[in-house]
């Protein structure tokens, strides 16, 4: 058996708070293969962001083992890119300079990064916006820049924490399609946090269903809709079945 | 779960018709005229605002003139606007003026520079290095407690009647706001931005250079402006308490000689100087934190 890209065994995270210890993540185990599109779905407070932070090496786990690419994982790695609900663009850097930030930090080749940042801006539909500043862009456009920056240093794994959660419905759907298009092309490993069940089903190969108090991995749902995905599949009975299966696991329907 | 059977509704969406030739010439002209009118309105508003400000200034001077020239206030208490105007010319052309102004200028310059630099350096030290914070922060805050003017006589004793004591008072007055604003600026950062830098394996120095410092600039510049006015205040207070030269010393001496118009003219000159530099700092600020207007 070949080794999975990411292996989590009995992962737990306990925060010490004023009211005593808080179990944010309770005994979570999973495998993630290279090139998979995984969604973490569940109500807020179920530990999605905590799990993502641990996977990103930003937060230490309390218990368990985590192996990424064959190595024990406890610190940020350049081959893991992260994106958050807010675009976190630096307002004093132009759009182009924002996209070049990862290359700058990691000391990558300047000429190559300059070319790549233009290609990426093209890809996310922001051709000609390179000299603008974040303050001049709409929320949707800023997340596009965030997407370009995420890919700038060509990370192998993309960890995305509700990246389009703050956008309106129409923009979010466009961004999801954009993300899928990019993923089809690059086949990076994506771990995508959302609390939108339909979005999770539409995008993913597998959906990790999480429940709160304490944060648990309730189950993993295999999404057997064909690829490439199209919006027409949202009318597919199988799509509704999967959505309802996840709703049942989350205890939304009784 | 059972659901009541619902008859499907026949969907028959109709899009509203649209003129393929686009808006007519008349319509375009209306829009253009509207935009032009808006622009004129905005311009007029700017003029009105300026007129209001200027009008208020004229009003204040008029009240001043009536109160003094009408004999409601004695000239030994408030000089007339004309007397003040002539006194300004007299003071500026007197041979004692420029040497004294030069002394004050140097004191302010050094007080501001040293105070602001110390504030920035200690602010960065306390914000970035845990041990420095633990060691110094309580003392820096405690030092802030007494009104710093009480130090003026002590500093005169320590550093003498010359410039050094005025610079010391100025430094002590303007250090703290710069320190606090640097510390606050470096600490008020979006936690997600810090996470982003960490996820990119940025070093402490890189995080400081590319995120924390530029992010702190707006708050730091507010500190610089505060620091500037306090540096001037510190020097003048020092010169009041004990000096043999300087604008503060002149004000004190003229007041003693009941040359109230001279005192007024010095106050006005000092205020103008402070204001001009303040505006220069603001212009500089607008340049380096250009993004705040985007
Ligand atoms: N730094 C922290 N300190 C204390 N408690 C935390 C911290 N971060 C998260 N938590 C708690 O852990 C639980 C899971 O949080 P989180 O992972 O953010 O959930 P989600 O992203 O699914 O909404 C919540 O109850 C939250 O309050
Ligand atoms: Mg979250």
Coordinates of C-alpha atoms and ligand atoms in Angstrom, one line a residue:
Chain A
X1 CA 0.0 0.0 0.0
X2 CA 1.4 3.4 -0.9
X3 CA 1.4 6.0 1.8
X4 CA -1.2 8.8 1.8
X5 CA -0.1 12.4 1.5
X6 CA -1.7 13.3 4.8
X7 CA -2.3 10.9 7.6
X8 CA -4.0 12.1 10.8
X9 CA -4.2 9.6 13.7
X10 CA -6.3 10.3 16.8
X11 CA -5.7 14.0 16.6
X12 CA -7.0 16.1 19.5
X13 CA -6.8 19.7 20.4
X14 CA -7.6 21.1 23.8
X15 CA -7.6 24.9 24.5
X16 CA -7.1 26.1 28.0
X17 CA -9.8 28.8 28.6
X18 CA -11.0 30.8 31.5
X19 CA -13.8 28.4 32.0
X20 CA -11.6 25.3 31.9
X21 CA -10.3 23.1 29.1
X22 CA -12.2 23.2 25.8
X23 CA -12.0 20.2 23.5
X24 CA -11.9 21.8 20.0
X25 CA -11.0 18.6 18.3
X26 CA -11.6 15.1 19.7
X27 CA -9.9 12.0 18.4
X28 CA -10.0 12.7 14.7
X29 CA -8.4 10.2 12.2
X30 CA -8.3 10.4 8.4
X31 CA -6.2 9.9 5.3
X32 CA -6.0 12.3 2.4
X33 CA -4.5 11.3 -0.9
X34 CA -2.4 13.4 -3.2
X35 CA -4.6 15.4 -5.6
X36 CA -7.9 15.0 -3.7
X37 CA -10.4 17.7 -3.2
X38 CA -11.6 17.5 0.4
X39 CA -14.2 19.6 2.1
X40 CA -14.6 20.0 5.8
X41 CA -18.2 20.9 6.6
X42 CA -20.1 21.5 9.8
X43 CA -21.7 24.2 12.0
X44 CA -19.5 26.9 13.4
X45 CA -17.5 25.8 16.4
X46 CA -17.0 22.2 15.3
X47 CA -13.3 22.6 14.9
X48 CA -12.9 23.1 11.2
X49 CA -10.5 26.1 11.5
X50 CA -8.6 24.3 14.3
X51 CA -8.1 21.2 12.2
X52 CA -7.0 23.4 9.2
X53 CA -4.6 25.3 11.4
X54 CA -3.0 22.1 12.6
X55 CA -2.7 20.8 9.1
X56 CA -1.1 24.1 8.1
X57 CA 1.4 23.7 11.0
X58 CA 0.2 27.0 12.6
X59 CA -1.3 25.3 15.6
X60 CA 0.1 22.5 17.7
X61 CA -2.0 19.4 18.3
X62 CA -2.5 18.3 21.8
X63 CA -2.6 14.5 21.0
X64 CA -2.2 12.2 18.1
X65 CA 0.1 11.9 15.1
X66 CA 0.1 13.8 11.9
X67 CA 2.3 12.8 9.0
X68 CA 2.5 14.9 5.8
X69 CA 4.5 13.7 2.8
X70 CA 6.1 11.0 5.0
X71 CA 7.3 13.5 7.7
X72 CA 6.0 14.4 11.1
X73 CA 4.3 17.7 10.7
X74 CA 4.4 20.5 13.3
X75 CA 5.5 23.6 11.6
X76 CA 4.5 25.7 8.5
X77 CA 5.8 24.4 5.2
X78 CA 6.4 26.2 2.0
X79 CA 4.5 23.5 0.0
X80 CA 1.3 24.2 2.0
X81 CA -0.5 27.4 1.0
X82 CA -3.3 28.9 3.1
X83 CA -6.2 31.2 2.4
X84 CA -8.7 32.7 4.8
X85 CA -12.2 34.1 4.8
X86 CA -10.8 37.7 4.5
X87 CA -8.5 38.2 1.6
X88 CA -5.6 39.6 3.8
X89 CA -4.1 41.6 1.0
X90 CA -1.6 44.2 2.1
X91 CA -3.2 47.6 1.2
X92 CA 0.3 49.2 0.8
X93 CA 1.3 46.7 -1.9
X94 CA -0.2 46.9 -5.4
X95 CA -2.1 43.9 -6.6
X96 CA 1.0 42.6 -8.5
X97 CA 3.2 43.1 -5.4
X98 CA 0.6 41.2 -3.3
X99 CA 0.8 38.2 -5.7
X100 CA 4.6 38.4 -5.5
X101 CA 4.7 38.3 -1.7
X102 CA 5.1 34.5 -1.3
X103 CA 8.0 34.6 -3.8
X104 CA 9.6 37.5 -2.0
X105 CA 9.3 35.7 1.4
X106 CA 10.6 32.4 0.1
X107 CA 13.4 34.1 -1.9
X108 CA 12.2 32.6 -5.3
X109 CA 13.6 33.8 -8.6
X110 CA 12.4 37.3 -9.2
X111 CA 12.1 37.1 -13.0
X112 CA 10.2 33.9 -12.9
X113 CA 7.9 35.2 -10.2
X114 CA 7.3 38.3 -12.2
X115 CA 6.1 36.3 -15.1
X116 CA 4.2 33.9 -13.0
X117 CA 2.3 36.7 -11.2
X118 CA 1.1 38.0 -14.6
X119 CA 0.0 34.6 -15.7
X120 CA -1.9 34.1 -12.4
X121 CA -3.6 37.5 -12.6
X122 CA -4.6 36.5 -16.1
X123 CA -6.0 33.2 -14.9
X124 CA -8.1 34.7 -12.2
X125 CA -9.5 37.3 -14.7
X126 CA -7.6 40.3 -13.3
X127 CA -5.5 41.1 -16.4
X128 CA -4.7 44.8 -16.3
X129 CA -5.3 45.2 -12.5
X130 CA -1.7 44.6 -11.5
X131 CA -0.9 48.3 -10.7
X132 CA -4.1 48.9 -8.8
X133 CA -4.3 48.7 -5.0
X134 CA -6.5 46.4 -2.9
X135 CA -8.5 49.4 -1.6
X136 CA -9.7 50.0 -5.2
X137 CA -11.1 46.5 -5.7
X138 CA -14.4 44.8 -4.8
X139 CA -14.6 42.0 -2.3
X140 CA -14.8 39.4 -5.0
X141 CA -11.9 40.8 -6.9
X142 CA -9.8 40.8 -3.8
X143 CA -10.5 37.1 -3.2
X144 CA -9.4 36.5 -6.8
X145 CA -6.1 38.2 -5.9
X146 CA -6.0 36.0 -2.8
X147 CA -6.4 33.0 -5.1
X148 CA -3.6 34.1 -7.3
X149 CA -1.3 34.7 -4.3
X150 CA -2.2 31.3 -3.0
X151 CA -0.8 29.7 -6.1
X152 CA 2.2 32.0 -6.5
X153 CA 4.8 29.7 -5.0
X154 CA 3.1 26.7 -6.5
X155 CA 2.3 24.9 -3.2
X156 CA 1.4 21.2 -3.3
X157 CA -1.5 21.5 -0.8
X158 CA -4.0 24.3 -0.6
X159 CA -5.8 24.8 2.8
X160 CA -8.7 27.2 2.4
X161 CA -10.8 28.4 5.4
X162 CA -14.2 29.5 4.1
X163 CA -12.4 31.5 1.4
X164 CA -15.5 32.7 -0.3
X165 CA -17.7 32.7 2.8
X166 CA -17.9 36.5 3.0
X167 CA -18.9 36.9 -0.7
X168 CA -22.4 37.2 -2.0
X169 CA -24.1 34.1 -3.5
X170 CA -23.5 35.0 -7.2
X171 CA -19.8 35.9 -6.7
X172 CA -19.3 32.8 -4.5
X173 CA -20.6 30.5 -7.1
X174 CA -18.4 32.1 -9.8
X175 CA -15.4 31.7 -7.5
X176 CA -16.2 28.0 -6.8
X177 CA -16.3 27.3 -10.5
X178 CA -13.0 29.2 -10.9
X179 CA -11.4 27.1 -8.2
X180 CA -12.7 23.9 -9.8
X181 CA -11.3 24.9 -13.1
X182 CA -7.9 25.6 -11.5
X183 CA -8.0 22.4 -9.6
X184 CA -8.9 20.4 -12.7
X185 CA -5.8 21.9 -14.4
X186 CA -3.3 21.5 -11.5
X187 CA -4.7 18.6 -9.4
X188 CA -3.3 20.0 -6.2
X189 CA -4.5 18.6 -3.0
X190 CA -7.2 20.9 -1.7
X191 CA -8.7 21.0 1.8
X192 CA -11.7 23.4 1.7
X193 CA -13.6 24.5 4.8
X194 CA -17.2 25.6 4.4
X195 CA -20.5 25.5 6.2
X196 CA -22.4 25.3 3.0
X197 CA -23.3 21.7 2.4
X198 CA -24.3 22.1 -1.3
X199 CA -20.9 23.8 -2.0
X200 CA -19.1 21.0 -0.3
X201 CA -20.8 18.3 -2.4
X202 CA -20.5 20.3 -5.6
X203 CA -16.7 20.7 -5.2
X204 CA -15.3 17.7 -3.4
X205 CA -14.2 14.2 -3.9
X206 CA -14.9 13.5 -0.3
X207 CA -16.7 15.5 2.4
X208 CA -15.5 15.3 6.0
X209 CA -18.6 15.9 8.1
X210 CA -17.9 17.5 11.5
X211 CA -20.0 18.0 14.6
X212 CA -19.4 20.3 17.6
X213 CA -19.0 20.0 21.3
X214 CA -16.6 18.4 21.2
X215 CA -15.3 18.8 17.6
X216 CA -15.6 15.3 16.0
X217 CA -15.3 13.9 12.6
X218 CA -18.8 12.4 12.3
X219 CA -18.2 10.6 9.0
X220 CA -16.7 10.9 5.5
X221 CA -19.0 11.0 2.5
X222 CA -17.7 9.9 -0.8
X223 CA -19.0 12.2 -3.6
X224 CA -19.4 10.0 -6.7
X225 CA -20.7 12.7 -9.1
X226 CA -18.6 12.6 -12.3
X227 CA -15.9 15.1 -13.2
X228 CA -15.6 17.7 -14.5
X229 CA -18.5 19.0 -12.4
X230 CA -21.0 21.4 -14.0
X231 CA -23.7 23.5 -12.4
X232 CA -26.3 21.3 -14.1
X233 CA -25.3 18.5 -11.7
X234 CA -27.0 20.4 -8.9
X235 CA -30.3 19.2 -10.5
X236 CA -29.0 15.6 -10.4
X237 CA -31.0 13.5 -7.9
X238 CA -27.7 12.0 -6.7
X239 CA -26.6 15.5 -5.7
X240 CA -29.7 16.0 -3.6
X241 CA -29.3 12.5 -2.1
X242 CA -25.7 13.4 -1.0
X243 CA -26.7 16.8 0.4
X244 CA -29.5 15.1 2.4
X245 CA -27.2 12.4 3.6
X246 CA -24.9 15.0 5.0
X247 CA -27.8 16.9 6.5
X248 CA -28.8 13.7 8.2
X249 CA -25.3 13.1 9.6
X250 CA -25.3 16.7 10.9
X251 CA -28.7 16.2 12.6
X252 CA -30.2 19.1 10.7
X253 CA -33.2 16.9 9.6
X254 CA -35.2 14.9 12.0
Chain B
X1 CA -40.4 12.4 6.3
X2 CA -43.5 12.8 4.2
X3 CA -44.2 15.7 2.0
X4 CA -47.5 17.0 0.6
X5 CA -47.7 16.6 -3.1
X6 CA -47.3 20.0 -4.8
X7 CA -48.4 20.6 -8.4
X8 CA -45.4 21.7 -10.4
X9 CA -45.7 25.3 -11.5
X10 CA -45.4 25.9 -15.2
X11 CA -42.4 28.1 -15.6
X12 CA -42.6 30.7 -18.3
X13 CA -40.0 33.3 -17.7
X14 CA -40.0 36.3 -20.0
X15 CA -37.0 38.7 -20.2
X16 CA -37.9 42.3 -20.5
X17 CA -37.3 43.7 -24.0
X18 CA -34.2 45.9 -24.5
X19 CA -33.5 48.4 -27.2
X20 CA -30.5 46.9 -29.1
X21 CA -29.3 50.4 -30.3
X22 CA -28.5 51.4 -26.7
X23 CA -29.5 54.7 -25.0
X24 CA -30.6 57.4 -27.4
X25 CA -28.5 60.6 -28.0
X26 CA -31.0 62.6 -26.0
X27 CA -30.7 60.3 -23.1
X28 CA -26.9 60.4 -23.2
X29 CA -27.0 64.2 -23.2
X30 CA -29.3 64.2 -20.1
X31 CA -26.8 61.9 -18.3
X32 CA -23.9 64.1 -19.3
X33 CA -25.7 67.2 -18.1
X34 CA -26.5 65.5 -14.9
X35 CA -22.8 64.6 -14.3
X36 CA -21.7 68.1 -15.1
X37 CA -24.2 69.6 -12.6
X38 CA -23.0 67.2 -9.9
X39 CA -19.4 68.3 -10.5
X40 CA -20.4 72.0 -10.3
X41 CA -22.2 71.3 -7.1
X42 CA -19.2 69.7 -5.6
X43 CA -17.0 72.6 -6.6
X44 CA -19.5 75.1 -5.1
X45 CA -19.6 73.2 -1.8
X46 CA -15.8 73.5 -1.6
X47 CA -16.0 77.2 -2.1
X48 CA -18.8 77.5 0.5
X49 CA -16.7 75.6 3.0
X50 CA -13.7 77.9 2.5
X51 CA -15.9 81.0 2.8
X52 CA -17.4 79.7 6.0
X53 CA -13.9 79.1 7.5
X54 CA -12.6 82.5 6.3
X55 CA -15.7 84.3 7.5
X56 CA -15.3 82.8 11.0
X57 CA -11.7 84.1 11.1
X58 CA -12.8 87.6 10.1
X59 CA -15.6 87.5 12.7
X60 CA -13.1 86.5 15.5
X61 CA -10.7 89.3 14.5
X62 CA -13.7 91.8 14.3
X63 CA -14.8 90.8 17.8
X64 CA -11.2 91.2 19.0
X65 CA -10.9 94.7 17.3
X66 CA -14.2 95.9 18.7
X67 CA -13.4 94.7 22.2
X68 CA -10.0 96.3 22.3
X69 CA -10.5 99.5 20.2
X70 CA -13.9 100.1 21.7
X71 CA -12.4 100.3 25.1
X72 CA -14.1 97.2 26.5
X73 CA -10.8 95.5 27.3
X74 CA -7.7 97.4 28.5
X75 CA -4.8 97.4 26.1
X76 CA -2.6 96.0 28.9
X77 CA -4.7 92.9 29.0
X78 CA -5.3 92.4 25.2
X79 CA -3.6 94.5 22.6
X80 CA -5.6 95.6 19.5
X81 CA -5.1 93.7 16.3
X82 CA -3.3 96.7 14.7
X83 CA -0.9 97.0 17.7
X84 CA -0.2 93.2 17.4
X85 CA 0.5 93.6 13.7
X86 CA 2.9 96.4 14.2
X87 CA 4.5 94.7 17.2
X88 CA 5.2 91.6 15.0
X89 CA 7.2 93.8 12.6
X90 CA 9.0 95.5 15.4
X91 CA 9.9 92.2 17.1
X92 CA 11.0 90.5 13.9
X93 CA 13.3 93.3 12.9
X94 CA 14.8 93.7 16.3
X95 CA 18.4 92.4 16.5
X96 CA 17.6 90.2 19.5
X97 CA 14.9 88.2 17.7
X98 CA 16.8 85.9 15.4
X99 CA 19.5 84.7 17.8
X100 CA 16.7 83.9 20.3
X101 CA 14.6 82.2 17.6
X102 CA 17.6 80.2 16.5
X103 CA 18.2 78.9 20.1
X104 CA 14.5 77.8 20.4
X105 CA 14.6 76.2 16.9
X106 CA 17.6 74.1 17.7
X107 CA 16.1 73.0 21.0
X108 CA 12.8 72.0 19.4
X109 CA 14.6 70.2 16.6
X110 CA 16.8 68.1 18.9
X111 CA 14.0 67.5 21.4
X112 CA 11.6 66.3 18.7
X113 CA 14.3 64.2 16.9
X114 CA 15.6 62.5 20.1
X115 CA 12.1 62.0 21.6
X116 CA 10.6 60.6 18.5
X117 CA 13.5 58.3 17.8
X118 CA 13.6 57.0 21.3
X119 CA 9.9 56.4 21.1
X120 CA 10.1 54.5 17.9
X121 CA 13.1 52.4 19.0
X122 CA 11.7 51.5 22.4
X123 CA 8.2 51.0 20.9
X124 CA 9.7 48.4 18.5
X125 CA 11.8 46.9 21.2
X126 CA 8.8 46.4 23.5
X127 CA 6.5 45.2 20.8
X128 CA 8.9 42.7 19.2
X129 CA 11.0 41.3 22.1
X130 CA 9.3 39.6 25.1
X131 CA 12.2 40.1 27.6
X132 CA 12.4 43.8 26.7
X133 CA 8.7 44.2 27.2
X134 CA 8.8 42.4 30.5
X135 CA 11.7 44.5 31.8
X136 CA 10.9 48.0 30.6
X137 CA 7.2 48.3 30.0
X138 CA 6.1 48.8 33.6
X139 CA 8.6 51.5 34.1
X140 CA 7.9 53.3 30.8
X141 CA 4.2 53.4 31.8
X142 CA 4.9 54.5 35.4
X143 CA 7.1 57.3 34.1
X144 CA 4.1 58.6 32.3
X145 CA 2.2 59.1 35.5
X146 CA 3.6 62.4 36.9
X147 CA 2.9 65.5 34.8
X148 CA 6.3 66.0 33.2
X149 CA 6.3 69.7 33.8
X150 CA 7.4 69.0 37.4
X151 CA 10.7 67.8 35.9
X152 CA 11.5 71.2 34.4
X153 CA 13.1 72.7 37.5
X154 CA 15.1 69.5 38.2
X155 CA 16.4 69.4 34.6
X156 CA 17.5 73.0 34.8
X157 CA 19.4 72.1 38.0
X158 CA 20.9 69.0 36.3
X159 CA 21.6 70.3 32.8
X160 CA 22.0 74.1 33.4
X161 CA 20.5 77.2 31.9
X162 CA 21.5 76.4 28.3
X163 CA 19.9 74.3 25.6
X164 CA 20.6 70.9 27.1
X165 CA 17.9 71.3 29.8
X166 CA 15.2 72.5 27.3
X167 CA 16.0 69.6 25.0
X168 CA 15.8 67.2 27.9
X169 CA 12.3 68.5 28.9
X170 CA 11.2 68.4 25.3
X171 CA 12.4 64.8 24.9
X172 CA 10.5 63.7 28.1
X173 CA 7.4 65.4 26.9
X174 CA 7.3 64.0 23.4
X175 CA 8.7 60.6 23.9
X176 CA 5.7 58.8 25.4
X177 CA 3.1 59.4 22.6
X178 CA 5.6 58.2 20.0
X179 CA 6.4 55.2 22.1
X180 CA 2.8 54.3 22.8
X181 CA 1.7 54.8 19.2
X182 CA 4.5 52.7 17.8
X183 CA 3.7 49.9 20.3
X184 CA -0.1 50.2 19.5
X185 CA 0.6 50.3 15.7
X186 CA 2.8 47.2 15.8
X187 CA 0.3 45.3 17.9
X188 CA -2.9 46.1 16.1
X189 CA -2.5 43.7 13.2
X190 CA -5.1 41.4 11.5
X191 CA -4.4 38.0 13.1
X192 CA -5.1 36.4 9.7
X193 CA -2.3 38.4 8.1
X194 CA 0.1 37.1 10.8
X195 CA -1.1 33.6 10.0
X196 CA -0.5 34.2 6.3
X197 CA 3.0 35.3 7.0
X198 CA 3.6 32.3 9.3
X199 CA 2.2 29.9 6.7
X200 CA 4.7 31.3 4.2
X201 CA 7.5 30.5 6.7
X202 CA 8.3 34.2 7.0
X203 CA 11.1 35.0 9.5
X204 CA 10.4 37.4 12.4
X205 CA 12.4 40.1 10.5
X206 CA 10.3 39.5 7.3
X207 CA 7.1 39.7 9.2
X208 CA 8.2 43.0 10.7
X209 CA 9.5 44.4 7.5
X210 CA 6.7 43.4 5.2
X211 CA 3.7 43.4 7.5
X212 CA 4.0 44.9 11.0
X213 CA 5.9 48.0 10.2
X214 CA 3.9 49.3 7.1
X215 CA 0.7 48.3 9.0
X216 CA 1.8 50.4 12.0
X217 CA 2.7 53.5 9.9
X218 CA -0.7 55.3 10.1
X219 CA -0.8 55.1 13.9
X220 CA 2.8 56.0 14.1
X221 CA 2.3 59.1 12.0
X222 CA -0.4 60.2 14.4
X223 CA 2.2 59.8 17.1
X224 CA 4.7 61.9 15.2
X225 CA 2.2 64.8 15.0
X226 CA 1.4 64.6 18.7
X227 CA 5.1 64.4 19.4
X228 CA 5.8 67.5 17.4
X229 CA 3.4 69.8 19.2
X230 CA 4.6 68.4 22.6
X231 CA 8.2 69.0 21.6
X232 CA 7.5 72.6 21.1
X233 CA 5.5 72.8 24.4
X234 CA 8.4 71.2 26.3
X235 CA 11.0 73.7 25.0
X236 CA 8.8 76.8 25.8
X237 CA 8.0 75.5 29.3
X238 CA 11.7 74.9 29.9
X239 CA 12.5 78.4 28.7
X240 CA 9.8 79.8 31.1
X241 CA 11.3 78.0 34.0
X242 CA 14.9 79.0 33.5
X243 CA 16.7 80.3 30.5
X244 CA 18.9 83.1 29.2
X245 CA 17.8 82.9 25.6
X246 CA 14.9 81.6 23.4
X247 CA 11.4 82.6 22.4
X248 CA 10.0 81.4 25.7
X249 CA 12.5 83.5 27.5
X250 CA 11.5 86.5 25.3
X251 CA 7.8 86.0 26.0
X252 CA 8.5 85.8 29.7
X253 CA 10.7 89.0 29.6
X254 CA 8.2 91.0 27.5
X255 CA 5.3 90.0 29.7
X256 CA 7.3 91.3 32.6
X257 CA 7.9 94.6 30.8
X258 CA 4.1 94.8 30.1
X259 CA 4.8 94.6 26.3
X260 CA 1.6 92.6 25.7
X261 CA 1.5 93.3 22.0
X262 CA 5.1 91.9 21.7
X263 CA 4.0 88.8 23.7
X264 CA 1.0 88.3 21.3
X265 CA 3.2 88.7 18.2
X266 CA 5.6 86.1 19.6
X267 CA 2.8 83.7 20.3
X268 CA 1.4 84.2 16.8
X269 CA 4.8 83.6 15.2
X270 CA 5.4 80.5 17.3
X271 CA 2.0 79.1 16.4
X272 CA 2.6 79.8 12.7
X273 CA 5.9 78.0 12.9
X274 CA 4.4 75.0 14.7
X275 CA 1.5 74.9 12.2
X276 CA 3.7 75.0 9.1
X277 CA 5.9 72.1 10.3
X278 CA 2.7 70.3 11.3
X279 CA 1.3 70.7 7.8
X280 CA 4.6 69.5 6.3
X281 CA 4.4 66.4 8.5
X282 CA 0.8 65.8 7.3
X283 CA 1.9 66.2 3.6
X284 CA 4.7 63.7 4.3
X285 CA 2.1 61.4 6.0
X286 CA -0.2 61.5 3.0
X287 CA 2.7 60.5 0.8
X288 CA 3.9 57.5 2.8
X289 CA 0.5 56.1 3.7
X290 CA -1.1 56.8 0.3
X291 CA -3.2 53.7 0.5
X292 CA -5.4 55.0 3.3
X293 CA -7.2 57.2 0.8
X294 CA -7.9 54.4 -1.7
Ligands
LIG1 N1 -7.3 30.1 20.3 C1 -8.4 29.6 20.9 N2 -8.5 29.6 22.2 C2 -9.6 29.1 22.8 N3 -10.6 28.5 22.2 C3 -10.5 28.4 20.8 C4 -9.4 29.0 20.1 N4 -9.6 28.8 18.8 C5 -10.8 28.1 18.7 N5 -11.4 27.9 19.9 C6 -12.6 27.2 20.2 O1 -12.5 25.9 19.6 C7 -13.8 25.5 19.0 C8 -13.6 25.2 17.6 O2 -13.3 26.5 16.9 P1 -13.0 26.5 15.3 O3 -12.0 25.6 15.0 O4 -12.7 28.0 15.0 O5 -14.4 26.1 14.7 P2 -15.0 26.4 13.3 O6 -13.9 26.8 12.4 O7 -15.6 25.0 12.9 O8 -16.1 27.4 13.4 C9 -14.7 26.7 19.3 O9 -15.5 26.4 20.4 C10 -13.8 27.8 19.6 O10 -14.4 28.7 20.5
LIG2 MG1 -13.8 28.7 11.3

